PDB file of C-alpha atoms and ligand atoms in Angstrom:
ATOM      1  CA  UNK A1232     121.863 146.437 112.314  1.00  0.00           C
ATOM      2  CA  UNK A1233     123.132 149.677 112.791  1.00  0.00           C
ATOM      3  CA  UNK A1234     121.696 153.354 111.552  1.00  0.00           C
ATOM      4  CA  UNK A1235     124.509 155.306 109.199  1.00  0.00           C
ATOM      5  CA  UNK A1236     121.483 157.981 108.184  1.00  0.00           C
ATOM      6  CA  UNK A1237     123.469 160.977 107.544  1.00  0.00           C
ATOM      7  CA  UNK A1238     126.652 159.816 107.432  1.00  0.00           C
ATOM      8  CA  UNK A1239     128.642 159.384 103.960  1.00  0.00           C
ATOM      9  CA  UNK A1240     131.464 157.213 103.852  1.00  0.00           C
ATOM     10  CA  UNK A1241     134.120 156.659 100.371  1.00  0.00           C
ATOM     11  CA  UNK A1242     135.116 153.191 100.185  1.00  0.00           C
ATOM     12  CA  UNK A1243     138.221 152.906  98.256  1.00  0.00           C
ATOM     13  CA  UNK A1244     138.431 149.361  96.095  1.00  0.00           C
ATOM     14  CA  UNK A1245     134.124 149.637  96.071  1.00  0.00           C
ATOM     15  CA  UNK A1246     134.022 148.110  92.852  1.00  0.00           C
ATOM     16  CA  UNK A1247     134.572 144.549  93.486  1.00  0.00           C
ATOM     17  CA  UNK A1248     135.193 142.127  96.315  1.00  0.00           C
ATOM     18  CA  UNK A1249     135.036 142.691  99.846  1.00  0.00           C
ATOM     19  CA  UNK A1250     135.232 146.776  99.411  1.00  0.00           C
ATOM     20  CA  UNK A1251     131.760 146.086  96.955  1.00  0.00           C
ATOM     21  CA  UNK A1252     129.707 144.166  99.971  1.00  0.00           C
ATOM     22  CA  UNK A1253     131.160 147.203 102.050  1.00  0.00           C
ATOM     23  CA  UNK A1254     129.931 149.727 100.075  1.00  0.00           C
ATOM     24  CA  UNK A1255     126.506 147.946  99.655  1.00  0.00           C
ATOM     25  CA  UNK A1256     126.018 147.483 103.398  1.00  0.00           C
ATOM     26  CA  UNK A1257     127.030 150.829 104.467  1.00  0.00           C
ATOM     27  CA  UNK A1258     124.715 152.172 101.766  1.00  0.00           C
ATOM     28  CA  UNK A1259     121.748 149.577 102.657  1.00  0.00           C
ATOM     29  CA  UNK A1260     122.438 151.446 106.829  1.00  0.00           C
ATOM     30  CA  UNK A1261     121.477 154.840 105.596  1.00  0.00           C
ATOM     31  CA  UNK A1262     124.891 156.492 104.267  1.00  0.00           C
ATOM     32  CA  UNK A1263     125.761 158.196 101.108  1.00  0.00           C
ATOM     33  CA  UNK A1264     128.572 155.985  99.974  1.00  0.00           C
ATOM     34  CA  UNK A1265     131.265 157.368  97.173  1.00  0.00           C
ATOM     35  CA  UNK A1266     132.607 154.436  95.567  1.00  0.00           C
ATOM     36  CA  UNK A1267     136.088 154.395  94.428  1.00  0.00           C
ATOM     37  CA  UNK A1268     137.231 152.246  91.622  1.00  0.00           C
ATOM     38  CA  UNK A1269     140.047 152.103  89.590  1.00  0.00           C
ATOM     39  CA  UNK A1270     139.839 150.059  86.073  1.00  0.00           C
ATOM     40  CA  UNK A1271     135.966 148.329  86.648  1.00  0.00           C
ATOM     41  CA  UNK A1272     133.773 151.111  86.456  1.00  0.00           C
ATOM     42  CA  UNK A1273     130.807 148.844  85.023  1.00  0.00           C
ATOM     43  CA  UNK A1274     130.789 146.679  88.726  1.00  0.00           C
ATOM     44  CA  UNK A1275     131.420 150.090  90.534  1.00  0.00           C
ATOM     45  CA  UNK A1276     128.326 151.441  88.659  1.00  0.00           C
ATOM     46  CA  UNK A1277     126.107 147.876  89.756  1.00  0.00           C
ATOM     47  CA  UNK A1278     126.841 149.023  93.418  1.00  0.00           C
ATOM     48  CA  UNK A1279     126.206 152.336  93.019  1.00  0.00           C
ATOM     49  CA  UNK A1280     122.685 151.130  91.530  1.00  0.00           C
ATOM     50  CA  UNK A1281     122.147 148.903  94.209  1.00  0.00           C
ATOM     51  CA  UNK A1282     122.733 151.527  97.265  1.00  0.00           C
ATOM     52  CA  UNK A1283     120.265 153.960  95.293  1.00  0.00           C
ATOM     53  CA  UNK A1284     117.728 151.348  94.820  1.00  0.00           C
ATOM     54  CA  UNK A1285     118.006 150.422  98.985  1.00  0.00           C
ATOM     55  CA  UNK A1286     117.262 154.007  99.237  1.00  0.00           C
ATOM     56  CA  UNK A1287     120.143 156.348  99.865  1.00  0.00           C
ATOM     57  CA  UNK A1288     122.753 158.201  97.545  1.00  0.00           C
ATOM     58  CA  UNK A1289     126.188 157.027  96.107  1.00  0.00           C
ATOM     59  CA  UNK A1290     128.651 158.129  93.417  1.00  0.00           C
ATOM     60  CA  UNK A1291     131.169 156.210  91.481  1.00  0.00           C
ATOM     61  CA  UNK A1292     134.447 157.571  91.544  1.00  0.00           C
ATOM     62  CA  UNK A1293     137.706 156.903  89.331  1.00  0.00           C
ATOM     63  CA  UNK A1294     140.820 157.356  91.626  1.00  0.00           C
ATOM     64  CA  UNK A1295     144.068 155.180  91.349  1.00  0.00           C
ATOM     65  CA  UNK A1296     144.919 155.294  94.915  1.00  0.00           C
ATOM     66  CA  UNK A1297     148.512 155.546  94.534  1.00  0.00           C
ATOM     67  CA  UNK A1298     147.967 159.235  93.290  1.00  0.00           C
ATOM     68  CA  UNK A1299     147.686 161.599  96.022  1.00  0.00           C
ATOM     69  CA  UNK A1300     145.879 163.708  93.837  1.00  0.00           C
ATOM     70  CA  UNK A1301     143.373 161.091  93.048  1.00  0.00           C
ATOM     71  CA  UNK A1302     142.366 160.820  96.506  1.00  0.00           C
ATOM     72  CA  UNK A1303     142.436 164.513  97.130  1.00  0.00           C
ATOM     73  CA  UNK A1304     139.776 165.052  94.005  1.00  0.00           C
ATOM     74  CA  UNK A1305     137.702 162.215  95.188  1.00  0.00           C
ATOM     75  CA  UNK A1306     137.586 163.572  98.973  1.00  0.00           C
ATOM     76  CA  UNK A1307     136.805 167.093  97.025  1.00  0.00           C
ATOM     77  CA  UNK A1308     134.029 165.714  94.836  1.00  0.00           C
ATOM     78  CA  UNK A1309     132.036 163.401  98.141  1.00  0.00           C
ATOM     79  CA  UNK A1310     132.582 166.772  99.955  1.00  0.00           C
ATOM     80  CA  UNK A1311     130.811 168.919  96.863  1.00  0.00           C
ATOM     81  CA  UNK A1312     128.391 166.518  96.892  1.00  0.00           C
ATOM     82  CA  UNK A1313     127.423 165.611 100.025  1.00  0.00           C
ATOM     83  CA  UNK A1314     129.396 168.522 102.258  1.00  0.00           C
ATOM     84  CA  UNK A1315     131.424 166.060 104.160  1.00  0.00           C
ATOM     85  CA  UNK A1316     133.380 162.601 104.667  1.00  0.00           C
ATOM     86  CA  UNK A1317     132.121 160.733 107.827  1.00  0.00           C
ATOM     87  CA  UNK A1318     134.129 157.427 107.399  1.00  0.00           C
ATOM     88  CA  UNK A1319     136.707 156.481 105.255  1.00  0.00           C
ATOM     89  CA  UNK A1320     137.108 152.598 104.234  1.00  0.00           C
ATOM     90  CA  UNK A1321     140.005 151.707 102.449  1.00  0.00           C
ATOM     91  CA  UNK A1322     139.353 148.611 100.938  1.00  0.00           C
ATOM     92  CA  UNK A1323     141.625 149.277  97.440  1.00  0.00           C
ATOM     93  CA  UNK A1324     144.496 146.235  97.527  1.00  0.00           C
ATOM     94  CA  UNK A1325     146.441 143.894  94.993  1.00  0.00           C
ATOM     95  CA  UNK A1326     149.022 141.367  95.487  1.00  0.00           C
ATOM     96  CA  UNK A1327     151.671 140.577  92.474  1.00  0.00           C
ATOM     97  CA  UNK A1328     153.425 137.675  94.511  1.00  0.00           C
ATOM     98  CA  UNK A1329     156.915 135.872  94.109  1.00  0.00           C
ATOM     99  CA  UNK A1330     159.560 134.771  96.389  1.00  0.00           C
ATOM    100  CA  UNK A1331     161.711 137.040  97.864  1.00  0.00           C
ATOM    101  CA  UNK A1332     164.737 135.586  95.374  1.00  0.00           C
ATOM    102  CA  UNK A1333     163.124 136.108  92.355  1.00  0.00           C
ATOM    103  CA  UNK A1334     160.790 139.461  92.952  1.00  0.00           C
ATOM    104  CA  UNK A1335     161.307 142.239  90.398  1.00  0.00           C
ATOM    105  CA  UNK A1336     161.519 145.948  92.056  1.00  0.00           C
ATOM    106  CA  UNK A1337     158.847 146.782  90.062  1.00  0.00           C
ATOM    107  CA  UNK A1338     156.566 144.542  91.750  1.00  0.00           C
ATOM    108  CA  UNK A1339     157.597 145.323  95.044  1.00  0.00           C
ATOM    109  CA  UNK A1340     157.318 148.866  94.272  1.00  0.00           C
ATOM    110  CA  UNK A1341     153.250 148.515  92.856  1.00  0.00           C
ATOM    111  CA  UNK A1342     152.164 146.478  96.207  1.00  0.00           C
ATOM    112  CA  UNK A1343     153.988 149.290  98.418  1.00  0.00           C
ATOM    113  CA  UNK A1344     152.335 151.738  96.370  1.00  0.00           C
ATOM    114  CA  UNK A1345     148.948 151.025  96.023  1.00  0.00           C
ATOM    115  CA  UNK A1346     148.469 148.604  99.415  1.00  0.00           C
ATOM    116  CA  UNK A1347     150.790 150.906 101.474  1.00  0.00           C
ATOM    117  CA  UNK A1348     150.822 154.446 100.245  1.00  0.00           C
ATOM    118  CA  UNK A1349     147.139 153.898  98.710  1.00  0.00           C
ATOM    119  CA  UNK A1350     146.070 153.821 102.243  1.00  0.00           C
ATOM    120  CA  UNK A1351     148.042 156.789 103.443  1.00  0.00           C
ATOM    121  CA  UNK A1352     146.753 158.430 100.769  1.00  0.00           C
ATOM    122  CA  UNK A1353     143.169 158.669 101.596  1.00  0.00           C
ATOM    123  CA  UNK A1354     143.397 158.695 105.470  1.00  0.00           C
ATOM    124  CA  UNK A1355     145.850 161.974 104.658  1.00  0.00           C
ATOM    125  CA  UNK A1356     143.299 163.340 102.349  1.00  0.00           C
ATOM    126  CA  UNK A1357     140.289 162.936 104.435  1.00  0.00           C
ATOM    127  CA  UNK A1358     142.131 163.711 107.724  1.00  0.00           C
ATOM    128  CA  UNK A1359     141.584 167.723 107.586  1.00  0.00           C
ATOM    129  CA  UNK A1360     137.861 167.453 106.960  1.00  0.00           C
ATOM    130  CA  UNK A1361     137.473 165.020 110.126  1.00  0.00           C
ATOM    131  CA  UNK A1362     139.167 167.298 112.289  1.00  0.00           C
ATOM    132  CA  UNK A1363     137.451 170.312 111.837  1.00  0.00           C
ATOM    133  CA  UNK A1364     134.159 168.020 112.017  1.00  0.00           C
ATOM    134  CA  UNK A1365     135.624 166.413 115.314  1.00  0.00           C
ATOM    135  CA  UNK A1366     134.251 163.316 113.940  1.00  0.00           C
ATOM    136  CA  UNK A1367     135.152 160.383 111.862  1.00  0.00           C
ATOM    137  CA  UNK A1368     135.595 156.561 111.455  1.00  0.00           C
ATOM    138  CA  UNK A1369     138.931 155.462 109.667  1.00  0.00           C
ATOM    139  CA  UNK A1370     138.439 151.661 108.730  1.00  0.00           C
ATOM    140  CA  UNK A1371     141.516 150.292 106.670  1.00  0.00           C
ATOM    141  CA  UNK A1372     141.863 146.838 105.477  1.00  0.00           C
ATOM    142  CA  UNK A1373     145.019 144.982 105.913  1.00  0.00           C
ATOM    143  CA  UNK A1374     145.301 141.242 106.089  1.00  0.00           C
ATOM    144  CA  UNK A1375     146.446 138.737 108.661  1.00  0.00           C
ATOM    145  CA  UNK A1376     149.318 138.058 106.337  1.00  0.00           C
ATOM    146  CA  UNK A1377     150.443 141.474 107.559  1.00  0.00           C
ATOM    147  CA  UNK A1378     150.432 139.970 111.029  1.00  0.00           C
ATOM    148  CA  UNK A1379     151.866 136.914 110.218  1.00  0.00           C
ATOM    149  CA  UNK A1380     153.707 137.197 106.617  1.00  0.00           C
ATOM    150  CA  UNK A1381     153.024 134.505 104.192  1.00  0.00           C
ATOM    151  CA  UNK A1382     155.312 132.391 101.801  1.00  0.00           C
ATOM    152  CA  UNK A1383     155.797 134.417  98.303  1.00  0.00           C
ATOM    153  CA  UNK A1384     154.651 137.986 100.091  1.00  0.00           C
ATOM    154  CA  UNK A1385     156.978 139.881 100.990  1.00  0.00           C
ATOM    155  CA  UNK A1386     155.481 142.766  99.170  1.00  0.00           C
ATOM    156  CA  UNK A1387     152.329 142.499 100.220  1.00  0.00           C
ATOM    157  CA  UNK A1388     153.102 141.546 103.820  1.00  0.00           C
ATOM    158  CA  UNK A1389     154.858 144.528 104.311  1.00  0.00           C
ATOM    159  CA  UNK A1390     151.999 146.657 102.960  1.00  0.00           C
ATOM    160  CA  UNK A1391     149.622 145.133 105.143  1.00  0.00           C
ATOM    161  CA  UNK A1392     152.098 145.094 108.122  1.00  0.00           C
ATOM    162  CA  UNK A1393     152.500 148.980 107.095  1.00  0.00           C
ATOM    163  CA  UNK A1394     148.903 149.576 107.360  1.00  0.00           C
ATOM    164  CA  UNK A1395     148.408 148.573 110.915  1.00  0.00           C
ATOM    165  CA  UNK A1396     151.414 150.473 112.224  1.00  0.00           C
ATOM    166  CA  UNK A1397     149.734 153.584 109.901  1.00  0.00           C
ATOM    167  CA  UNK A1398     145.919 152.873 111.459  1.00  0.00           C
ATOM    168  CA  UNK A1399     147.868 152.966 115.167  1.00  0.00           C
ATOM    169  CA  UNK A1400     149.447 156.172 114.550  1.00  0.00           C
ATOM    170  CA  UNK A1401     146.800 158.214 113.123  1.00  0.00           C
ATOM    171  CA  UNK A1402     144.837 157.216 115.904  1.00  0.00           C
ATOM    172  CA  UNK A1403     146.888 158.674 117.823  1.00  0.00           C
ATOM    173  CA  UNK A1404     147.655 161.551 115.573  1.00  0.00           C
ATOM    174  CA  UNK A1405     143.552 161.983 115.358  1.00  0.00           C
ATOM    175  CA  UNK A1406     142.089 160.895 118.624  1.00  0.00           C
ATOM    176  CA  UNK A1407     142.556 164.158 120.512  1.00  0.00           C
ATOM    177  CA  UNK A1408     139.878 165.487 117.600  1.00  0.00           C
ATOM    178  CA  UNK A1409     137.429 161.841 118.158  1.00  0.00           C
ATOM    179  CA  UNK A1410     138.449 160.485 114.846  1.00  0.00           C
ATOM    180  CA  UNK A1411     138.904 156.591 115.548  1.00  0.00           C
ATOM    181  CA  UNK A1412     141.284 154.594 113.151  1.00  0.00           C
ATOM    182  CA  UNK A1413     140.903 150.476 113.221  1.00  0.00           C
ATOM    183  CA  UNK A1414     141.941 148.232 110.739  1.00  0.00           C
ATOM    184  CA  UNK A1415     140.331 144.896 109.846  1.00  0.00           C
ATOM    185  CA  UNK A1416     142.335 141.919 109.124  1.00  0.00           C
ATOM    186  CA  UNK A1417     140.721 139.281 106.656  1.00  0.00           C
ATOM    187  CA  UNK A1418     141.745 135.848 106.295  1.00  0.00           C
ATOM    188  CA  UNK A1419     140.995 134.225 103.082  1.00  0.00           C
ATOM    189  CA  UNK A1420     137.886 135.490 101.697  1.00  0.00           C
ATOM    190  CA  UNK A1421     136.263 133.970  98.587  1.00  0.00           C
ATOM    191  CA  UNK A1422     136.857 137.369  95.843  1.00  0.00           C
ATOM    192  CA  UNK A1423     138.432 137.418  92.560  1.00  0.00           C
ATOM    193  CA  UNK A1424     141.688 138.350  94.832  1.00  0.00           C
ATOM    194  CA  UNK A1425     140.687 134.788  96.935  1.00  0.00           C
ATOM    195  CA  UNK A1426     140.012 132.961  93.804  1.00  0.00           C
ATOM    196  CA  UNK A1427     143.457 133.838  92.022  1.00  0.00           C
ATOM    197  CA  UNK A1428     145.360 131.290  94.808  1.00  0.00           C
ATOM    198  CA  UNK A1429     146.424 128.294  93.247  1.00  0.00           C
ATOM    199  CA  UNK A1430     143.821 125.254  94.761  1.00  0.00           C
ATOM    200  CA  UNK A1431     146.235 123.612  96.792  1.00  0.00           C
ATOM    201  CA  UNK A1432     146.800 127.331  98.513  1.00  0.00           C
ATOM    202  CA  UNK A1433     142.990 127.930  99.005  1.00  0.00           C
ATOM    203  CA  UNK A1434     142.863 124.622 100.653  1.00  0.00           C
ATOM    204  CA  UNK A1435     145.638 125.216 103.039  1.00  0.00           C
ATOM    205  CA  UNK A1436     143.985 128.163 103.646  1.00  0.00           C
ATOM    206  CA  UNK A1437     140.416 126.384 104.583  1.00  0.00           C
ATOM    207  CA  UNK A1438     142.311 123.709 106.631  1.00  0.00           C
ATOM    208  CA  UNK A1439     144.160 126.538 108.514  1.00  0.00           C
ATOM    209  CA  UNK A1440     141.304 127.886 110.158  1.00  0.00           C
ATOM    210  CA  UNK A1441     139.152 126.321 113.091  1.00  0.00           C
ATOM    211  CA  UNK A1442     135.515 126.832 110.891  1.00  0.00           C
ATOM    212  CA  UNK A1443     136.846 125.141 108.032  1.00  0.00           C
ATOM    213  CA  UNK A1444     135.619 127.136 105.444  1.00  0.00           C
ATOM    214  CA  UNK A1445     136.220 130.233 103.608  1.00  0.00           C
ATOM    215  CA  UNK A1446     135.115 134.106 104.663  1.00  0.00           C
ATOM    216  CA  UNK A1447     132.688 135.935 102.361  1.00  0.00           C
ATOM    217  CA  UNK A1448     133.150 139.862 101.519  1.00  0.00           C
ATOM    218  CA  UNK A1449     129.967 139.925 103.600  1.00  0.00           C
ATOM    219  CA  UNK A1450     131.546 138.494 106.693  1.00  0.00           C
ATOM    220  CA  UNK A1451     134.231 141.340 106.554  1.00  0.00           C
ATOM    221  CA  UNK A1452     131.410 144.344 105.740  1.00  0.00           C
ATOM    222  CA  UNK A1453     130.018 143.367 109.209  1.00  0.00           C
ATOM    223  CA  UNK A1454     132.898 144.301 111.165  1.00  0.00           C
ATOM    224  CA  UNK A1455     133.087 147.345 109.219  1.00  0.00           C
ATOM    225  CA  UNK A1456     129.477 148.643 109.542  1.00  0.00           C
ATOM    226  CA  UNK A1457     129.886 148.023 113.293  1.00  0.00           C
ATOM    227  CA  UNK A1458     133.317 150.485 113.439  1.00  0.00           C
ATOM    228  CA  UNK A1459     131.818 152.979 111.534  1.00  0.00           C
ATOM    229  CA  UNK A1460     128.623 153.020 114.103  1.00  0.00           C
ATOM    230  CA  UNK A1461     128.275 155.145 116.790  1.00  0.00           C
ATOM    231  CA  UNK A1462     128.293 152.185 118.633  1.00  0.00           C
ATOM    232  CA  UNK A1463     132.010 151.629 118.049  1.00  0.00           C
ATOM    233  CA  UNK A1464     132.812 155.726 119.578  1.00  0.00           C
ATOM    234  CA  UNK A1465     135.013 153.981 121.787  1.00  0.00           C
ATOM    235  CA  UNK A1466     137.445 151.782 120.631  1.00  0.00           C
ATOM    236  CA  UNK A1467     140.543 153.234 118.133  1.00  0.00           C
ATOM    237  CA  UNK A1468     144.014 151.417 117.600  1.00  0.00           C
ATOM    238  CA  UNK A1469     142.417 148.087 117.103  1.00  0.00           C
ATOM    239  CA  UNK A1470     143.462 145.145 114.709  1.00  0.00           C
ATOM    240  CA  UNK A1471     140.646 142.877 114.252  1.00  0.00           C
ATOM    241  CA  UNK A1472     140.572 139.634 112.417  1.00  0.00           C
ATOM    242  CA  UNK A1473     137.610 138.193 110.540  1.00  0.00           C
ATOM    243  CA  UNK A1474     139.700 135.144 109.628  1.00  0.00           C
ATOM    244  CA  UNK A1475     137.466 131.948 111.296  1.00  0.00           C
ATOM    245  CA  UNK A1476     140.270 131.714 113.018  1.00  0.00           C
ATOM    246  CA  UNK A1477     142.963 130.688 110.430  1.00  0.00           C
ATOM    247  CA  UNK A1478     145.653 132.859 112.704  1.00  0.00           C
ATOM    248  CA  UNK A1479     144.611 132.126 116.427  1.00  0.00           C
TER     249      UNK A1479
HETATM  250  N1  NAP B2259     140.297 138.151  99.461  1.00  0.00           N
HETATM  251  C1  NAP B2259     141.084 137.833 100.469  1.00  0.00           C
HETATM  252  O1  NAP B2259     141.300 136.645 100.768  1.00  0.00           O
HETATM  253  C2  NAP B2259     141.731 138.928 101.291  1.00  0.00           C
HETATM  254  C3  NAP B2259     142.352 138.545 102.486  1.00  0.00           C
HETATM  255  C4  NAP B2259     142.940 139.516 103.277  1.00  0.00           C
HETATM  256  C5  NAP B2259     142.908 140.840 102.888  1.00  0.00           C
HETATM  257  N2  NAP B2259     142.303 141.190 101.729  1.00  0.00           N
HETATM  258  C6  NAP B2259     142.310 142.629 101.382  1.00  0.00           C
HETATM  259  O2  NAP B2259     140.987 143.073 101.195  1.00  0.00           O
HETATM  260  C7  NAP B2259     140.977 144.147 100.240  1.00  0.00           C
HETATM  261  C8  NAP B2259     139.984 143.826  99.142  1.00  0.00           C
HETATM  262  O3  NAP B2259     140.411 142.636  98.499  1.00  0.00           O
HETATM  263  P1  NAP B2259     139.454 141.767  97.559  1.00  0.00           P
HETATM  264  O4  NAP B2259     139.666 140.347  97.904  1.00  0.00           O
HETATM  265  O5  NAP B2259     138.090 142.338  97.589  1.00  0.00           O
HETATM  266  O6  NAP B2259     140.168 142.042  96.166  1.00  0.00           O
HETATM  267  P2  NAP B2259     139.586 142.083  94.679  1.00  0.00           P
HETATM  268  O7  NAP B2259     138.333 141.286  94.584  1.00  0.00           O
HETATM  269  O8  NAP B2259     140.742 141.754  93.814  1.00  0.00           O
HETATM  270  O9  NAP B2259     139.214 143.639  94.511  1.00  0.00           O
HETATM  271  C9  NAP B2259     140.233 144.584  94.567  1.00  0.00           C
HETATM  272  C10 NAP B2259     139.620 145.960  94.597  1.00  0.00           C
HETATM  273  O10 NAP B2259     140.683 146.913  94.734  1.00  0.00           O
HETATM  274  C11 NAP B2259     140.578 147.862  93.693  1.00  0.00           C
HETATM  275  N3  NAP B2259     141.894 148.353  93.297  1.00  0.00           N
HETATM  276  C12 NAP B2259     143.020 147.650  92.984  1.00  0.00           C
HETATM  277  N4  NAP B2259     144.013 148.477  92.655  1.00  0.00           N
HETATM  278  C13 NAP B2259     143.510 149.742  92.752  1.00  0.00           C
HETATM  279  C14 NAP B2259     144.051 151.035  92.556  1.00  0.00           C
HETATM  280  N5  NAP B2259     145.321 151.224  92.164  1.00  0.00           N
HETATM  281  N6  NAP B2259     143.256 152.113  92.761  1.00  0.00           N
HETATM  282  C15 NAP B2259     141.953 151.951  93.145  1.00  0.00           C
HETATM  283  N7  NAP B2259     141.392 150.752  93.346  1.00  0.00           N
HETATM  284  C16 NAP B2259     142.165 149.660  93.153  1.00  0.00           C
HETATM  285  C17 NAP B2259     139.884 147.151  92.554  1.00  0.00           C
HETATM  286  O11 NAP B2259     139.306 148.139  91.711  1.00  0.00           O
HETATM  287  P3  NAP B2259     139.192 148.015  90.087  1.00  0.00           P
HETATM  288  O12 NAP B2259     138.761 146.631  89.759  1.00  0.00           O
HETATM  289  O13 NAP B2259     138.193 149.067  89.768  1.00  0.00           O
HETATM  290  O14 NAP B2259     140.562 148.340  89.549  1.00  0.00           O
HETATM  291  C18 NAP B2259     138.871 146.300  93.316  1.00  0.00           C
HETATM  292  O15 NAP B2259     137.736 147.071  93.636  1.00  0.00           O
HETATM  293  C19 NAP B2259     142.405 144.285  99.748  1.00  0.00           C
HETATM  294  O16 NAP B2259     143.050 145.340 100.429  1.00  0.00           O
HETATM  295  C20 NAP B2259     143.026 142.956 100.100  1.00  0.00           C
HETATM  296  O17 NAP B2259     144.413 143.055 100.269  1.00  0.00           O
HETATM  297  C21 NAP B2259     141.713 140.278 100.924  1.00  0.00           C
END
């Protein structure tokens, strides 16, 4: 697919879901993949087992992304390691959804903080290193409810819509030193996150899109191992859906 050999990438969220199959694939390409997770350190372990028996080298890493110093010691420890960060993924997301009428502050304020300022978090944290390098692949992950809101999101549809105006702006805060920032934009995608819809939700969902079916964390990795290629050098700012078309 494509060759990652010598480049080492932290995927934040690595532990389950769509950041796992992420983490797997860029490790199965050649890079040394630090694998963030927050509370499942067991499934953040399996991956880390899996990219060493493919061949290369990964770490597990506890960070709550919310913490800026979380993601500052995790960038620090991939850099001990490994003496750099390559690509960042950012992957780490929850929702905690309710209509706008009846949403707490408190739940508002865990989306923004984890989805949102998770995200800034890491790119901010990483950003120095990929300067001086004058290299480096930002991918974040948003969602195309961030495009298009959803019923009972407000939360998490401005964290997502967040993210995309972030991943435009660092791109153009960090293009001058040939760092690109893109962010992906899944649709529904069968994880635990996926799952947690009520049925008649997932189904709307399916019905939505023109492949009638649901994406896999795989389907999402793909896209991602392509930005972080060398074959991707070129394009920055982008918003990319890997949706089967559920917002065309
Ligand atoms: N599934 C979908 O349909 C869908 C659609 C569009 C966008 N997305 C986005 O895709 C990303 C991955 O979602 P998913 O479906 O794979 O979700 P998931 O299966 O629920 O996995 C969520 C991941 O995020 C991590 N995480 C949550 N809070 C964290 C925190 N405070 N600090 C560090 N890690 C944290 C979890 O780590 P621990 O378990 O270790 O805590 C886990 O690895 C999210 O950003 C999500 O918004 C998903």
């Amino acid at each position: 697919m494509f060759d990652l050999k010598n480049r080492v990438a932290i995927v934040t969220g690595g532990s389950r879901g769509i950041g796992a199959a992420i983490a797997r694939l860029l490790g199965s390409l050649g890079a040394k993949v630090a694998v963030n997770y927050n509370k499942s350190a067991d499934q953040a372990e399996a991956v880390v087992e899996a990219i060493k028996a493919a061949g290369s080298d990964a770490m597990a890493c506890q960070a709550d992304v919310s913490s800026y110093a979380d993601a500052e010691r995790m960038v620090a420890a991939a850099g001990e390691r490994w003496g750099t960060v390559d690509v960042l993924v950012t992957s780490a997301g929850m929702n905690w959804d309710g209509v706008i009428w009846k949403m707490t502050p408190e739940q508002w304020q865990r989306v923004i903080d984890v989805d949102l300022t998770g995200t800034f978090n890491f790119i901010r944290a990483v950003a120095p290193g990929m300067r001086e390098k004058r290299f480096g692949r930002v991918i974040t992950i948003t969602s195309i409810n961030g495009l298009r809101g959803k019923f009972g999101q407000v939360n998490y549809a401005a964290a997502k819509g967040g993210v995309i105006g972030m991943t435009k702006a660092a791109a153009k805060d960090l293009g001058k030193a040939q760092v690109t920032c893109n962010s992906v934009a899944p649709g529904f995608i069968l994880t635990e996150m996926g799952e947690s819809m009520p049925d008649e939700f997932k189904q709307i969902a399916i019905d939505e899109g023109v492949l009638k079916k649901a994406g896999k964390p795989e389907d999402v990795a793909a896209l991602v191992a392509f930005l972080a290629s060398e074959a991707a050098g070129h394009i920055t700012g982008e918003v990319i859906k890997v949706d089967g078309g559920q917002y065309i």
